[in-house]
Amino acid sequence: MAVTPATVAVALGVAAPDPGSIQEQQWNLWIDDATMLIENRAAQLDMDLSDIDEAKLDYVVREAVVSQVKKPDDATQVSVTVDDGTTARSYRSGKGRVTILDEWWTLLGLTDPSGAFAIDMVSQSRPHPPWCSIYFGGTCSCGTNIAGGPIYEPGGGW
């Protein structure tokens, strides 16, 4: 992986932080955090990081850190009042931590396969025929739930 504080600075259009500075250490920490989040998701999905295109991985880590640099906390407005003067600054709200967006998980191929069309509502341990009402969200109409196999079918099965 080739994400460094210097590449983050280029993405932001600012000068790279001085070597050893607190800012460089902070950006390195956020790079490590983004990498850890991706490694954790890959482990949860039993995927190998070596299967992910390095350019995509670098893009997601870099953009996650850039987003954190731009919006480091969840403050939306900061006001400072001194005597009769007040100054205020508004920020777009951030999460307050390094975050990987859903679209970036998709780009990496690290999306959770569970979804509306990935859930099998019928147990494979009980062989229901395709016309059993359990396939349509109802209760079993073939008798498998009481006998372990379809009993209300012609010939005792399908």
GROMACS .gro file of C-alpha atoms in nm:
model
  158
    1MET     CA    1   0.000   0.000   0.000
    2ALA     CA    2   0.136   0.338  -0.097
    3VAL     CA    3  -0.072   0.585   0.106
    4THR     CA    4   0.144   0.827   0.303
    5PRO     CA    5   0.087   1.169   0.459
    6ALA     CA    6   0.249   1.313   0.144
    7THR     CA    7  -0.012   1.152  -0.085
    8VAL     CA    8  -0.289   1.271   0.148
    9ALA     CA    9  -0.144   1.624   0.126
   10VAL     CA   10  -0.144   1.605  -0.256
   11ALA     CA   11  -0.510   1.498  -0.252
   12LEU     CA   12  -0.590   1.792  -0.026
   13GLY     CA   13  -0.382   2.034  -0.231
   14VAL     CA   14  -0.170   2.140   0.065
   15ALA     CA   15   0.196   2.109   0.159
   16ALA     CA   16   0.299   1.781   0.316
   17PRO     CA   17   0.341   1.794   0.693
   18ASP     CA   18   0.694   1.817   0.828
   19PRO     CA   19   0.854   1.481   0.906
   20GLY     CA   20   0.798   1.389   1.269
   21SER     CA   21   0.537   1.662   1.323
   22ILE     CA   22   0.218   1.598   1.517
   23GLN     CA   23   0.018   1.645   1.196
   24GLU     CA   24   0.222   1.378   1.015
   25GLN     CA   25   0.181   1.142   1.311
   26GLN     CA   26  -0.194   1.208   1.316
   27TRP     CA   27  -0.232   1.140   0.943
   28ASN     CA   28  -0.026   0.819   0.977
   29LEU     CA   29  -0.256   0.714   1.262
   30TRP     CA   30  -0.563   0.776   1.044
   31ILE     CA   31  -0.404   0.582   0.756
   32ASP     CA   32  -0.349   0.292   0.997
   33ASP     CA   33  -0.709   0.324   1.122
   34ALA     CA   34  -0.853   0.309   0.770
   35THR     CA   35  -0.634   0.009   0.688
   36MET     CA   36  -0.742  -0.166   1.009
   37LEU     CA   37  -1.111  -0.111   0.926
   38ILE     CA   38  -1.062  -0.262   0.580
   39GLU     CA   39  -0.863  -0.558   0.717
   40ASN     CA   40  -1.131  -0.617   0.979
   41ARG     CA   41  -1.411  -0.617   0.720
   42ALA     CA   42  -1.216  -0.854   0.496
   43ALA     CA   43  -1.162  -1.091   0.790
   44GLN     CA   44  -1.533  -1.083   0.876
   45LEU     CA   45  -1.619  -1.178   0.517
   46ASP     CA   46  -1.341  -1.442   0.499
   47MET     CA   47  -1.174  -1.255   0.214
   48ASP     CA   48  -0.805  -1.204   0.148
   49LEU     CA   49  -0.678  -0.847   0.109
   50SER     CA   50  -0.435  -0.963  -0.158
   51ASP     CA   51  -0.736  -1.021  -0.385
   52ILE     CA   52  -0.822  -0.648  -0.378
   53ASP     CA   53  -0.670  -0.424  -0.643
   54GLU     CA   54  -0.399  -0.214  -0.475
   55ALA     CA   55  -0.503   0.104  -0.658
   56LYS     CA   56  -0.859   0.068  -0.523
   57LEU     CA   57  -0.732  -0.004  -0.174
   58ASP     CA   58  -0.505   0.303  -0.184
   59TYR     CA   59  -0.792   0.517  -0.315
   60VAL     CA   60  -1.026   0.417  -0.032
   61VAL     CA   61  -0.763   0.464   0.241
   62ARG     CA   62  -0.654   0.800   0.096
   63GLU     CA   63  -1.010   0.931   0.058
   64ALA     CA   64  -1.110   0.814   0.407
   65VAL     CA   65  -0.814   1.004   0.554
   66VAL     CA   66  -0.879   1.312   0.337
   67SER     CA   67  -1.239   1.312   0.458
   68GLN     CA   68  -1.121   1.288   0.819
   69VAL     CA   69  -0.872   1.573   0.769
   70LYS     CA   70  -1.145   1.794   0.621
   71LYS     CA   71  -1.406   1.710   0.887
   72PRO     CA   72  -1.222   1.584   1.197
   73ASP     CA   73  -1.513   1.603   1.441
   74ASP     CA   74  -1.887   1.625   1.454
   75ALA     CA   75  -1.899   1.996   1.543
   76THR     CA   76  -2.123   2.193   1.314
   77GLN     CA   77  -2.053   2.541   1.443
   78VAL     CA   78  -1.786   2.691   1.664
   79SER     CA   79  -1.825   3.039   1.813
   80VAL     CA   80  -1.563   3.238   2.001
   81THR     CA   81  -1.660   3.550   2.192
   82VAL     CA   82  -1.409   3.794   2.336
   83ASP     CA   83  -1.547   4.108   2.500
   84ASP     CA   84  -1.780   4.263   2.240
   85GLY     CA   85  -1.654   4.065   1.942
   86THR     CA   86  -1.776   3.727   1.820
   87THR     CA   87  -1.647   3.508   1.546
   88ALA     CA   88  -1.818   3.193   1.426
   89ARG     CA   89  -1.727   2.922   1.185
   90SER     CA   90  -1.952   2.651   1.048
   91TYR     CA   91  -1.834   2.307   0.950
   92ARG     CA   92  -1.997   2.027   0.761
   93SER     CA   93  -2.052   1.756   1.016
   94GLY     CA   94  -1.816   1.459   1.022
   95LYS     CA   95  -1.834   1.132   1.213
   96GLY     CA   96  -1.548   1.229   1.443
   97ARG     CA   97  -1.351   0.921   1.334
   98VAL     CA   98  -1.214   0.760   1.019
   99THR     CA   99  -1.507   0.618   0.825
  100ILE     CA  100  -1.531   0.402   0.513
  101LEU     CA  101  -1.836   0.490   0.305
  102ASP     CA  102  -2.069   0.219   0.175
  103GLU     CA  103  -1.976   0.302  -0.184
  104TRP     CA  104  -1.609   0.243  -0.098
  105TRP     CA  105  -1.690  -0.097   0.054
  106THR     CA  106  -1.861  -0.181  -0.275
  107LEU     CA  107  -1.558  -0.062  -0.472
  108LEU     CA  108  -1.337  -0.293  -0.267
  109GLY     CA  109  -1.580  -0.583  -0.304
  110LEU     CA  110  -1.619  -0.601   0.074
  111THR     CA  111  -1.995  -0.573   0.095
  112ASP     CA  112  -2.196  -0.801   0.317
  113PRO     CA  113  -2.381  -1.047   0.094
  114SER     CA  114  -2.689  -1.043   0.316
  115GLY     CA  115  -2.964  -0.840   0.164
  116ALA     CA  116  -3.324  -0.864   0.054
  117PHE     CA  117  -3.244  -1.115  -0.219
  118ALA     CA  118  -2.967  -1.305  -0.046
  119ILE     CA  119  -3.176  -1.445   0.238
  120ASP     CA  120  -3.310  -1.795   0.195
  121MET     CA  121  -3.632  -1.806   0.393
  122VAL     CA  122  -3.663  -2.184   0.365
  123SER     CA  123  -3.443  -2.420   0.560
  124GLN     CA  124  -3.249  -2.659   0.338
  125SER     CA  125  -3.271  -2.926   0.606
  126ARG     CA  126  -3.640  -2.978   0.526
  127PRO     CA  127  -3.717  -3.051   0.161
  128HIS     CA  128  -4.024  -2.841   0.079
  129PRO     CA  129  -4.161  -2.868  -0.274
  130PRO     CA  130  -4.154  -2.543  -0.476
  131TRP     CA  131  -4.531  -2.494  -0.436
  132CYS     CA  132  -4.525  -2.513  -0.053
  133SER     CA  133  -4.662  -2.188   0.089
  134ILE     CA  134  -4.354  -2.151   0.312
  135TYR     CA  135  -4.172  -2.021   0.003
  136PHE     CA  136  -4.416  -1.730  -0.003
  137GLY     CA  137  -4.383  -1.637   0.363
  138GLY     CA  138  -4.669  -1.852   0.493
  139THR     CA  139  -4.675  -2.165   0.701
  140CYS     CA  140  -4.589  -2.505   0.562
  141SER     CA  141  -4.866  -2.648   0.344
  142CYS     CA  142  -4.693  -2.971   0.244
  143GLY     CA  143  -4.650  -3.134   0.585
  144THR     CA  144  -4.271  -3.124   0.604
  145ASN     CA  145  -4.284  -2.928   0.928
  146ILE     CA  146  -4.462  -3.215   1.107
  147ALA     CA  147  -4.324  -3.522   0.929
  148GLY     CA  148  -3.979  -3.421   0.809
  149GLY     CA  149  -4.085  -3.459   0.448
  150PRO     CA  150  -4.384  -3.365   0.234
  151ILE     CA  151  -4.688  -3.578   0.325
  152TYR     CA  152  -4.971  -3.386   0.161
  153GLU     CA  153  -4.840  -3.451  -0.188
  154PRO     CA  154  -4.943  -3.714  -0.441
  155GLY     CA  155  -4.720  -4.015  -0.397
  156GLY     CA  156  -4.582  -3.886  -0.066
  157GLY     CA  157  -4.323  -3.660  -0.224
  158TRP     CA  158  -4.224  -3.458  -0.524
   0.00000   0.00000   0.00000
